[in-house]
Amino acid sequence: MNAALSQVVALGCSAGGLQALRVVLGGLRPDFPAAVIVVSHTGSEDVEMLVSLLASHSKLKVVEATERRLLLSGTVHVAPSGYHLYVERDQRFSLSVDPKVCFVRPAIDVLFKSAADVFGARLAAVVMTGANDDGALGLQAVRAKGGYAIVQDPLDAQAAVMPAAALRVAGADVICPLGEIAAALNAWCA
Amino acid sequence: MSRPEAEDVEVELFIRALQLRHGYDFSQYTRASFKRRVQNLVSSHGFATIGDLTARVLRDDAFLAPLVAGLSVPVSEMFRNPSVFQALRQEVFPLLASYPHLNVWQAGCAFGEEVYSLAILLEEAGLYDRTQIYATDFNDAALGRAQEGIFPLREARTYSENYLAAGGSGSLADYYHARYEHIKLDERLKRNITFANHNLVADGVFCEPHLILCRNVLIYFTDTLQNRVLGLFRDSLIRGGFLCLGNKETLDFAPVAKDFTAINQRARIFRLAARG
Ligand SMILES: C[S@@+](CC[C@H](N)C(=O)[O-])C[C@H]1O[C@@H](n2cnc3c(N)ncnc32)[C@H](O)[C@@H]1O
């Protein structure tokens, strides 16, 4: 059995997500201890490009989330496009090509639910800008298992539908503008 | 250790029931996505809990087929990841061309999207007449659909784009008739395809293939089952035969990997080392 990761952060975003991710990842402190997982429907077929783009804005190491690989602390793992991303009990990733959820694959709901199952209260999940309601049910599952929920203020989001749906369905522990999300995560991880 | 959640225990019991009562073993499927599919079955059939689903599975044999169909994931597209087909065409077909007769095994054929793609490319390479393709799956309903070769018209555009990106030399429309909301693939493409039920969990070596295509199936298996299935592929393949896996699949966790050499890592194409 692998040593249990003490904290995990899952970030979900869609339309406008690239900018949002740059801001949040750029604001995490250099010694940020949690494993970070990103699902974004940025429509890029090429996860390598997204990885290098995010790496240039992050002080943390950024890698593609690869099937069967362990989640690593202090590292950002980016979901590849075309596959749903899950976390297994042994803290490794798995992928599937199961049908789209909320018209997307990867779906934020899928990642959030499986991560909530594994990490419970050790998980913080963040829903940011996006134009569909993926992430809402996932965030509900996160909260049901005692996880910490942060939602970008819909008024501040480039696309308000996703954070608004998350708030309606799941509610949140923190509702804040994009610029304050990293600070909230830094504080949660203290 | 904290106590397991009730639902996780239910998943475990469900797997056990399927195995004891029906001989289907899902214990070596990666658990997170499997659990999600079981939950979907519970809600789509109107059960309250996984326990209720298990009770039905135990008593109602007629429920087994729809259940297996619900646990299988026949999600595919023609020429999915076109660059892989491009690589097969450019790097593998020329080597296959030296054999007078070819066997190809496509394992996990879903609704047939991939096997017809392969048939088209083999046809265009002038190899199809000497090829026998075996397309297998453990989902009989999917096999039935695959045999029909009928796909939704709304997919035709993506399939056509994929076909061209794969290096197809004509137009995909040369191979199908559109009618109503569907496209039906040319009957002639089926002439060298045999569809058969083969369960990778339980069944044995198969057909001495020169090439095995098994994409996006191993991602559903734990390390243990992955290694068993790769062993099955190794033992089935002819010496120097080829294996093509899904774009995100790795051999890194399977000891059997040592018997294969990557010939195109990006396209996940491997070759069985000639055994000494
Ligand atoms: C996601 S589809 C892959 C389709 C296609 N190869 C592709 O990549 O587009 C996975 C297929 O594997 C089949 N499968 C799953 N477990 C299997 C098993 N134990 N034996 C044979 N087929 C299996 C499923 O029924 C499904 O049709």
Coordinates of C-alpha atoms and ligand atoms in Angstrom, one line a residue:
Chain A
M1 CA 0.0 0.0 0.0
N2 CA 1.3 3.5 -0.8
A3 CA 1.6 6.0 1.9
A4 CA -1.7 8.0 1.9
L5 CA -1.5 11.4 0.3
S6 CA -2.4 13.9 2.9
Q7 CA -4.1 16.4 0.6
V8 CA -5.4 16.5 -2.9
V9 CA -6.8 19.3 -5.0
A10 CA -9.1 18.7 -8.0
L11 CA -9.7 21.6 -10.4
G12 CA -12.5 21.7 -13.0
C13 CA -13.2 24.3 -15.7
S14 CA -14.4 24.6 -19.2
A15 CA -15.0 27.7 -21.4
G16 CA -12.4 30.3 -20.4
G17 CA -10.6 27.7 -18.3
L18 CA -7.2 28.2 -19.7
Q19 CA -6.9 31.7 -18.3
A20 CA -8.4 30.5 -15.0
L21 CA -5.9 27.7 -14.7
R22 CA -3.0 30.0 -15.3
V23 CA -4.1 32.3 -12.6
V24 CA -4.8 29.6 -10.0
L25 CA -1.7 27.5 -10.7
G26 CA 0.4 30.6 -10.8
G27 CA -0.8 31.6 -7.4
L28 CA -0.1 28.3 -5.6
R29 CA 2.9 28.6 -3.3
P30 CA 6.1 26.9 -4.6
D31 CA 6.1 24.3 -1.8
F32 CA 2.4 23.6 -2.2
P33 CA 2.2 20.1 -0.7
A34 CA -1.0 18.6 -2.3
A35 CA -1.3 16.6 -5.4
V36 CA -3.3 18.7 -7.9
I37 CA -5.5 17.2 -10.7
V38 CA -6.9 19.3 -13.5
V39 CA -9.9 18.5 -15.8
S40 CA -10.5 21.2 -18.3
H41 CA -12.6 20.9 -21.5
T42 CA -10.3 23.2 -23.4
G43 CA -11.0 21.2 -26.5
S44 CA -7.3 20.7 -27.2
E45 CA -6.7 17.2 -28.6
D46 CA -3.1 17.6 -27.6
V47 CA -2.6 17.3 -23.8
E48 CA 1.1 17.8 -24.2
M49 CA 0.5 21.4 -25.4
L50 CA -1.8 22.1 -22.5
V51 CA 0.8 20.6 -20.1
S52 CA 3.6 22.8 -21.4
L53 CA 1.4 25.9 -21.5
L54 CA 0.4 25.4 -17.8
A55 CA 3.9 24.5 -16.8
S56 CA 5.1 27.9 -18.0
H57 CA 2.7 29.5 -15.5
S58 CA 3.2 27.2 -12.6
K59 CA 5.9 26.8 -10.0
L60 CA 4.8 23.2 -9.5
K61 CA 5.7 20.4 -11.8
V62 CA 3.0 19.8 -14.4
V63 CA 2.5 16.4 -16.0
E64 CA -0.1 14.5 -18.0
A65 CA -2.2 12.2 -15.8
T66 CA -1.2 8.8 -17.0
E67 CA -3.1 5.6 -16.4
R68 CA -1.7 3.4 -13.5
R69 CA 0.7 6.2 -12.3
L70 CA 0.6 7.3 -8.7
L71 CA -0.6 10.7 -7.8
L72 CA 2.4 12.8 -6.7
S73 CA 2.3 15.5 -4.1
G74 CA 3.4 18.9 -5.2
T75 CA 2.6 18.0 -8.8
V76 CA -0.1 19.1 -11.2
H77 CA -1.7 16.2 -13.2
V78 CA -3.6 17.2 -16.3
A79 CA -6.3 14.9 -17.7
P80 CA -5.8 13.9 -21.3
S81 CA -8.6 14.6 -23.7
G82 CA -10.9 11.9 -24.9
Y83 CA -10.8 9.9 -21.7
H84 CA -12.5 10.1 -18.4
L85 CA -10.0 10.3 -15.5
Y86 CA -10.5 8.4 -12.2
V87 CA -8.5 7.9 -9.0
E88 CA -8.3 4.3 -7.7
R89 CA -8.1 3.3 -4.1
D90 CA -4.4 2.7 -4.4
Q91 CA -4.0 6.4 -5.3
R92 CA -3.2 5.6 -8.9
F93 CA -4.9 7.1 -12.0
S94 CA -7.1 5.1 -14.3
L95 CA -8.7 6.1 -17.6
S96 CA -11.8 5.0 -19.5
V97 CA -13.6 5.8 -22.7
D98 CA -17.0 5.4 -21.2
P99 CA -19.8 7.5 -22.8
K100 CA -19.6 11.2 -22.4
V101 CA -21.0 12.7 -19.2
C102 CA -22.7 16.2 -19.6
F103 CA -21.6 15.9 -23.3
V104 CA -17.9 15.9 -22.4
R105 CA -15.0 13.5 -21.8
P106 CA -13.1 14.0 -19.6
A107 CA -16.0 15.0 -17.3
I108 CA -15.3 16.9 -14.1
D109 CA -18.1 14.9 -12.4
V110 CA -16.3 11.6 -13.0
L111 CA -13.0 12.8 -11.6
F112 CA -14.6 14.5 -8.6
K113 CA -16.7 11.5 -7.6
S114 CA -13.9 9.0 -7.8
A115 CA -11.5 11.3 -5.9
A116 CA -14.2 11.9 -3.3
D117 CA -14.5 8.2 -2.8
V118 CA -10.8 7.8 -2.2
F119 CA -9.8 11.0 -0.4
G120 CA -13.0 12.1 1.5
A121 CA -12.1 15.1 3.7
R122 CA -8.6 15.2 2.3
L123 CA -9.9 16.5 -1.0
A124 CA -10.5 20.1 -2.0
A125 CA -12.5 20.5 -5.3
V126 CA -12.8 23.7 -7.3
V127 CA -15.3 24.6 -10.0
M128 CA -14.5 27.5 -12.2
T129 CA -15.6 29.2 -15.4
G130 CA -17.6 27.1 -17.9
A131 CA -20.6 27.0 -20.1
N132 CA -22.2 23.7 -19.1
D133 CA -23.2 22.1 -15.8
D134 CA -20.5 19.5 -15.5
G135 CA -18.9 19.5 -12.1
A136 CA -22.1 20.2 -10.1
L137 CA -22.9 16.6 -9.2
G138 CA -19.3 15.8 -8.6
L139 CA -19.0 18.7 -6.2
Q140 CA -22.1 17.4 -4.4
A141 CA -20.3 14.1 -4.0
V142 CA -17.2 15.8 -2.7
R143 CA -19.1 17.6 0.0
A144 CA -21.1 14.5 0.9
K145 CA -17.8 12.8 1.7
G146 CA -16.5 15.8 3.8
G147 CA -14.4 17.4 1.1
Y148 CA -13.8 21.1 0.8
A149 CA -15.6 22.9 -2.0
I150 CA -14.5 26.2 -3.7
V151 CA -16.5 27.7 -6.4
Q152 CA -15.6 30.7 -8.5
D153 CA -18.0 33.6 -8.1
P154 CA -20.3 33.3 -11.2
L155 CA -20.3 37.1 -11.5
D156 CA -16.5 37.0 -11.9
A157 CA -16.4 34.0 -14.3
Q158 CA -15.9 34.4 -18.0
A159 CA -18.7 31.8 -18.4
A160 CA -21.1 31.7 -15.4
V161 CA -23.1 28.6 -16.1
M162 CA -20.8 26.0 -14.6
P163 CA -20.0 27.8 -11.3
A164 CA -23.7 28.8 -11.0
A165 CA -24.8 25.2 -11.5
A166 CA -22.3 24.0 -8.9
L167 CA -23.6 26.5 -6.3
R168 CA -27.2 25.6 -7.0
V169 CA -26.7 21.8 -6.8
A170 CA -23.8 21.5 -4.2
G171 CA -23.2 24.8 -2.5
A172 CA -19.7 25.6 -1.5
D173 CA -17.4 26.3 1.5
V174 CA -15.8 29.3 -0.3
I175 CA -17.2 31.4 -3.1
C176 CA -14.7 33.9 -4.4
P177 CA -13.4 35.6 -7.5
L178 CA -10.7 33.9 -9.6
G179 CA -7.9 36.0 -8.1
E180 CA -8.6 34.6 -4.6
I181 CA -8.8 30.9 -5.3
A182 CA -5.1 30.2 -5.0
A183 CA -5.0 31.9 -1.7
A184 CA -7.9 29.8 -0.4
L185 CA -6.1 26.7 -1.5
N186 CA -2.8 27.8 0.0
A187 CA -4.6 28.4 3.3
W188 CA -6.5 25.1 3.1
C189 CA -3.1 23.3 2.6
A190 CA -1.4 25.1 5.5
Chain B
M1 CA -8.0 1.3 8.3
S2 CA -11.4 2.9 8.2
R3 CA -14.4 0.7 7.6
P4 CA -15.3 0.4 3.9
E5 CA -18.4 2.2 2.7
A6 CA -21.5 0.1 2.3
E7 CA -21.6 0.7 -1.4
D8 CA -18.1 -0.6 -1.9
V9 CA -19.1 -3.7 -0.1
E10 CA -22.1 -4.0 -2.4
V11 CA -19.9 -3.7 -5.5
E12 CA -17.8 -6.5 -4.1
L13 CA -20.8 -8.7 -3.5
F14 CA -22.2 -8.0 -6.9
I15 CA -19.0 -9.1 -8.5
R16 CA -19.0 -12.2 -6.4
A17 CA -22.6 -13.0 -7.3
L18 CA -21.9 -12.6 -11.1
Q19 CA -18.9 -14.9 -10.8
L20 CA -20.5 -17.6 -8.7
R21 CA -23.8 -17.7 -10.4
H22 CA -22.9 -16.9 -14.0
G23 CA -19.1 -17.4 -14.4
Y24 CA -18.4 -13.9 -15.4
D25 CA -15.4 -12.5 -13.5
F26 CA -15.1 -8.7 -13.2
S27 CA -13.0 -8.8 -10.1
Q28 CA -9.9 -7.6 -12.1
Y29 CA -11.6 -4.6 -13.7
T30 CA -10.3 -1.2 -12.6
R31 CA -12.7 -0.5 -9.8
A32 CA -13.6 3.2 -10.1
S33 CA -15.1 3.1 -13.6
F34 CA -16.6 -0.3 -13.0
K35 CA -18.4 1.1 -9.9
R36 CA -19.7 3.9 -12.0
R37 CA -21.2 1.6 -14.6
V38 CA -22.8 -0.5 -11.9
Q39 CA -24.3 2.6 -10.4
N40 CA -25.6 3.6 -13.9
L41 CA -27.2 0.1 -14.2
V42 CA -28.9 0.6 -10.8
S43 CA -30.4 3.9 -11.8
S44 CA -31.3 3.0 -15.4
H45 CA -33.2 -0.1 -14.3
G46 CA -34.9 1.7 -11.4
F47 CA -33.3 -0.2 -8.6
A48 CA -32.7 1.5 -5.2
T49 CA -29.4 -0.1 -4.4
I50 CA -26.6 -2.2 -5.9
G51 CA -27.9 -4.9 -3.5
D52 CA -31.2 -5.0 -5.4
L53 CA -29.4 -5.3 -8.7
T54 CA -27.4 -8.2 -7.2
A55 CA -30.6 -10.0 -6.1
R56 CA -32.1 -9.7 -9.6
V57 CA -28.9 -11.0 -11.2
L58 CA -29.0 -14.1 -8.9
R59 CA -32.6 -15.0 -9.8
D60 CA -33.2 -13.8 -13.3
D61 CA -31.0 -15.5 -16.0
A62 CA -32.7 -13.4 -18.7
F63 CA -31.2 -10.3 -17.1
L64 CA -27.6 -11.4 -17.7
A65 CA -27.3 -10.3 -21.3
P66 CA -28.5 -6.7 -20.7
L67 CA -26.3 -6.6 -17.6
V68 CA -23.2 -7.7 -19.5
A69 CA -24.0 -5.2 -22.2
G70 CA -24.3 -2.5 -19.5
L71 CA -20.9 -3.4 -18.0
S72 CA -19.2 -3.5 -21.4
V73 CA -18.3 -0.2 -22.9
P74 CA -18.9 -0.5 -26.7
V75 CA -17.8 3.1 -27.3
S76 CA -15.7 3.6 -30.4
E77 CA -15.4 5.4 -33.7
M78 CA -14.1 4.6 -37.1
F79 CA -10.4 5.4 -37.5
R80 CA -10.2 6.6 -33.9
N81 CA -6.9 8.3 -33.5
P82 CA -6.2 8.4 -37.2
S83 CA -2.4 8.7 -36.8
V84 CA -2.4 5.2 -35.5
F85 CA -4.0 3.9 -38.6
Q86 CA -1.6 6.0 -40.6
A87 CA 1.3 4.3 -38.7
L88 CA -0.1 0.8 -39.3
R89 CA -0.4 1.5 -43.0
Q90 CA 3.0 3.0 -43.4
E91 CA 5.1 0.9 -40.9
V92 CA 3.3 -2.4 -40.4
F93 CA 1.5 -3.2 -43.7
P94 CA 4.7 -3.2 -45.8
L95 CA 6.1 -5.8 -43.4
L96 CA 2.9 -7.9 -43.5
A97 CA 2.9 -7.8 -47.3
S98 CA 5.6 -10.5 -47.4
Y99 CA 3.2 -13.1 -46.0
P100 CA 1.0 -15.1 -48.5
H101 CA -1.7 -15.3 -45.9
L102 CA -2.5 -13.0 -43.0
N103 CA -4.5 -13.4 -39.8
V104 CA -5.6 -10.3 -37.8
W105 CA -7.2 -10.4 -34.4
Q106 CA -9.1 -7.4 -33.3
A107 CA -10.0 -7.9 -29.6
G108 CA -12.7 -5.8 -28.1
C109 CA -14.4 -4.8 -31.3
A110 CA -17.4 -2.9 -29.8
F111 CA -19.9 -2.2 -32.7
G112 CA -17.3 -2.9 -35.3
E113 CA -16.1 0.6 -36.0
E114 CA -12.5 -0.3 -35.8
V115 CA -12.6 -3.6 -37.7
Y116 CA -14.2 -2.0 -40.7
S117 CA -11.7 0.7 -40.6
L118 CA -8.9 -1.9 -40.7
A119 CA -10.6 -3.7 -43.5
I120 CA -10.8 -0.5 -45.6
L121 CA -7.1 0.2 -45.1
L122 CA -6.1 -3.4 -45.9
E123 CA -8.3 -3.2 -49.0
E124 CA -6.6 0.0 -50.1
A125 CA -3.2 -1.5 -49.5
G126 CA -4.1 -4.5 -51.7
L127 CA -3.8 -6.9 -48.7
Y128 CA -7.4 -7.6 -47.9
D129 CA -7.9 -10.6 -50.2
R130 CA -5.3 -12.6 -48.4
T131 CA -6.4 -11.5 -44.9
Q132 CA -8.7 -13.2 -42.4
I133 CA -9.8 -10.8 -39.6
Y134 CA -11.2 -12.2 -36.4
A135 CA -13.2 -9.5 -34.5
T136 CA -14.0 -10.6 -31.0
D137 CA -15.8 -9.2 -28.0
F138 CA -17.5 -10.7 -24.9
N139 CA -20.6 -8.6 -25.4
D140 CA -23.0 -10.6 -27.7
A141 CA -25.3 -7.6 -28.3
A142 CA -22.3 -5.6 -29.5
L143 CA -21.1 -8.4 -31.8
G144 CA -24.6 -8.5 -33.3
R145 CA -24.5 -4.8 -34.1
A146 CA -20.9 -5.1 -35.4
Q147 CA -22.1 -7.8 -37.8
E148 CA -24.7 -5.4 -39.2
G149 CA -22.2 -2.6 -39.9
I150 CA -24.7 0.2 -39.5
F151 CA -23.8 3.5 -37.9
P152 CA -25.6 6.7 -37.2
L153 CA -25.5 9.2 -40.0
R154 CA -24.4 12.0 -37.6
E155 CA -21.1 10.2 -37.1
A156 CA -20.3 10.1 -40.9
R157 CA -18.6 13.4 -40.9
T158 CA -16.2 12.6 -38.1
Y159 CA -15.5 9.2 -39.6
S160 CA -14.8 10.7 -43.0
E161 CA -12.4 13.2 -41.5
N162 CA -10.7 10.5 -39.6
Y163 CA -10.5 8.3 -42.7
L164 CA -8.7 11.1 -44.6
A165 CA -6.4 11.9 -41.7
A166 CA -5.5 8.1 -41.6
G167 CA -4.3 8.4 -45.1
G168 CA -7.3 6.8 -46.8
S169 CA -6.8 7.1 -50.6
G170 CA -10.4 7.7 -51.6
S171 CA -13.5 9.0 -49.8
L172 CA -15.2 7.1 -47.0
A173 CA -18.4 7.6 -48.9
D174 CA -17.1 5.0 -51.4
Y175 CA -17.6 2.4 -48.7
Y176 CA -21.1 3.1 -47.4
H177 CA -24.7 3.9 -48.4
A178 CA -26.5 6.5 -46.4
R179 CA -30.2 5.8 -45.8
Y180 CA -32.5 7.6 -43.5
E181 CA -30.5 8.4 -40.3
H182 CA -27.9 5.7 -40.9
I183 CA -25.0 4.7 -42.9
K184 CA -24.6 1.1 -43.9
L185 CA -21.1 -0.2 -44.8
D186 CA -20.5 -2.1 -48.0
E187 CA -21.2 -5.8 -47.6
R188 CA -18.0 -6.6 -49.4
L189 CA -16.0 -5.3 -46.5
K190 CA -17.4 -8.2 -44.4
R191 CA -16.1 -10.9 -46.7
N192 CA -13.0 -11.7 -44.7
I193 CA -14.3 -10.8 -41.2
T194 CA -15.4 -13.4 -38.7
F195 CA -17.1 -12.1 -35.6
A196 CA -16.8 -14.3 -32.5
N197 CA -17.4 -14.2 -28.8
H198 CA -14.1 -14.3 -26.9
N199 CA -13.7 -13.3 -23.3
L200 CA -10.2 -12.0 -22.6
V201 CA -10.7 -12.8 -18.9
A202 CA -11.4 -16.5 -19.4
D203 CA -10.7 -17.7 -22.9
G204 CA -7.4 -18.9 -24.3
V205 CA -5.0 -18.3 -27.2
F206 CA -6.5 -17.6 -30.5
C207 CA -5.9 -17.8 -34.3
E208 CA -2.1 -17.3 -34.7
P209 CA -2.4 -13.7 -35.8
H210 CA 0.2 -11.6 -37.5
L211 CA -1.3 -8.5 -36.0
I212 CA -3.4 -8.0 -32.9
L213 CA -5.3 -4.8 -32.4
C214 CA -6.6 -4.3 -28.9
R215 CA -7.2 -0.7 -28.2
N216 CA -8.9 0.9 -25.2
V217 CA -9.7 -2.5 -23.6
L218 CA -6.7 -3.0 -21.3
I219 CA -7.3 0.4 -19.6
Y220 CA -10.3 -1.4 -18.0
F221 CA -8.1 -4.1 -16.5
T222 CA -6.0 -4.2 -13.3
D223 CA -2.3 -4.9 -13.7
T224 CA -2.8 -8.6 -13.0
L225 CA -5.4 -9.0 -15.7
Q226 CA -3.5 -6.8 -18.1
N227 CA -0.5 -9.0 -17.8
R228 CA -2.6 -12.2 -18.3
V229 CA -4.1 -10.8 -21.5
L230 CA -0.7 -9.6 -22.8
G231 CA 0.6 -13.1 -22.1
L232 CA -2.3 -14.4 -24.2
F233 CA -1.4 -12.1 -27.0
R234 CA 2.2 -13.1 -26.8
D235 CA 1.3 -16.8 -26.9
S236 CA -1.1 -16.3 -29.8
L237 CA 1.0 -14.0 -32.1
I238 CA 3.2 -15.5 -34.7
R239 CA 6.9 -14.9 -34.2
G240 CA 7.7 -11.3 -35.1
G241 CA 3.9 -10.5 -35.0
F242 CA 2.6 -7.0 -34.2
L243 CA 0.5 -5.7 -31.3
C244 CA -1.3 -2.3 -31.4
L245 CA -2.7 -0.9 -28.1
G246 CA -4.8 2.2 -27.3
N247 CA -3.2 5.6 -27.3
K248 CA -3.0 6.0 -23.6
E249 CA -2.1 2.4 -22.7
T250 CA 1.3 1.5 -21.3
L251 CA 3.1 -1.8 -21.0
D252 CA 5.0 -0.4 -18.1
F253 CA 3.3 -2.3 -15.4
A254 CA 3.3 -5.7 -17.1
P255 CA 6.2 -8.1 -16.8
V256 CA 5.2 -9.6 -20.1
A257 CA 6.3 -6.3 -21.7
K258 CA 9.8 -7.6 -21.9
D259 CA 8.8 -9.9 -24.8
F260 CA 7.7 -6.9 -26.9
T261 CA 9.7 -4.1 -28.6
A262 CA 8.1 -0.8 -29.3
I263 CA 8.3 0.0 -33.0
N264 CA 6.2 3.2 -32.7
Q265 CA 5.8 4.3 -29.2
R266 CA 3.4 7.1 -30.0
A267 CA 1.1 4.9 -31.9
R268 CA 1.6 2.1 -29.3
I269 CA 2.7 -0.4 -31.9
F270 CA 4.8 -3.2 -30.5
R271 CA 6.5 -6.2 -32.1
L272 CA 6.9 -9.6 -30.5
A273 CA 10.6 -10.4 -30.2
A274 CA 11.5 -13.5 -32.1
R275 CA 11.9 -16.1 -29.4
G276 CA 15.4 -17.6 -29.0
Ligands
LIG1 C1 -14.0 1.0 -25.3 S1 -14.3 -0.3 -26.3 C2 -13.0 -0.2 -27.4 C3 -13.4 -0.3 -28.9 C4 -12.3 -0.1 -29.9 N1 -11.3 -1.1 -29.7 C5 -11.7 1.3 -29.8 O1 -10.6 1.5 -29.3 O2 -12.3 2.2 -30.3 C6 -14.0 -1.7 -25.2 C7 -14.5 -3.0 -25.7 O3 -13.9 -4.1 -25.0 C8 -14.8 -5.1 -24.7 N2 -14.4 -5.9 -23.6 C9 -14.4 -5.5 -22.3 N3 -14.0 -6.5 -21.5 C10 -13.8 -7.6 -22.3 C11 -13.4 -8.9 -22.2 N4 -13.1 -9.4 -20.9 N5 -13.2 -9.7 -23.2 C12 -13.5 -9.2 -24.5 N6 -13.9 -8.0 -24.7 C13 -14.0 -7.1 -23.7 C14 -16.1 -4.3 -24.5 O4 -17.2 -5.1 -24.6 C15 -16.0 -3.2 -25.5 O5 -16.7 -3.5 -26.7

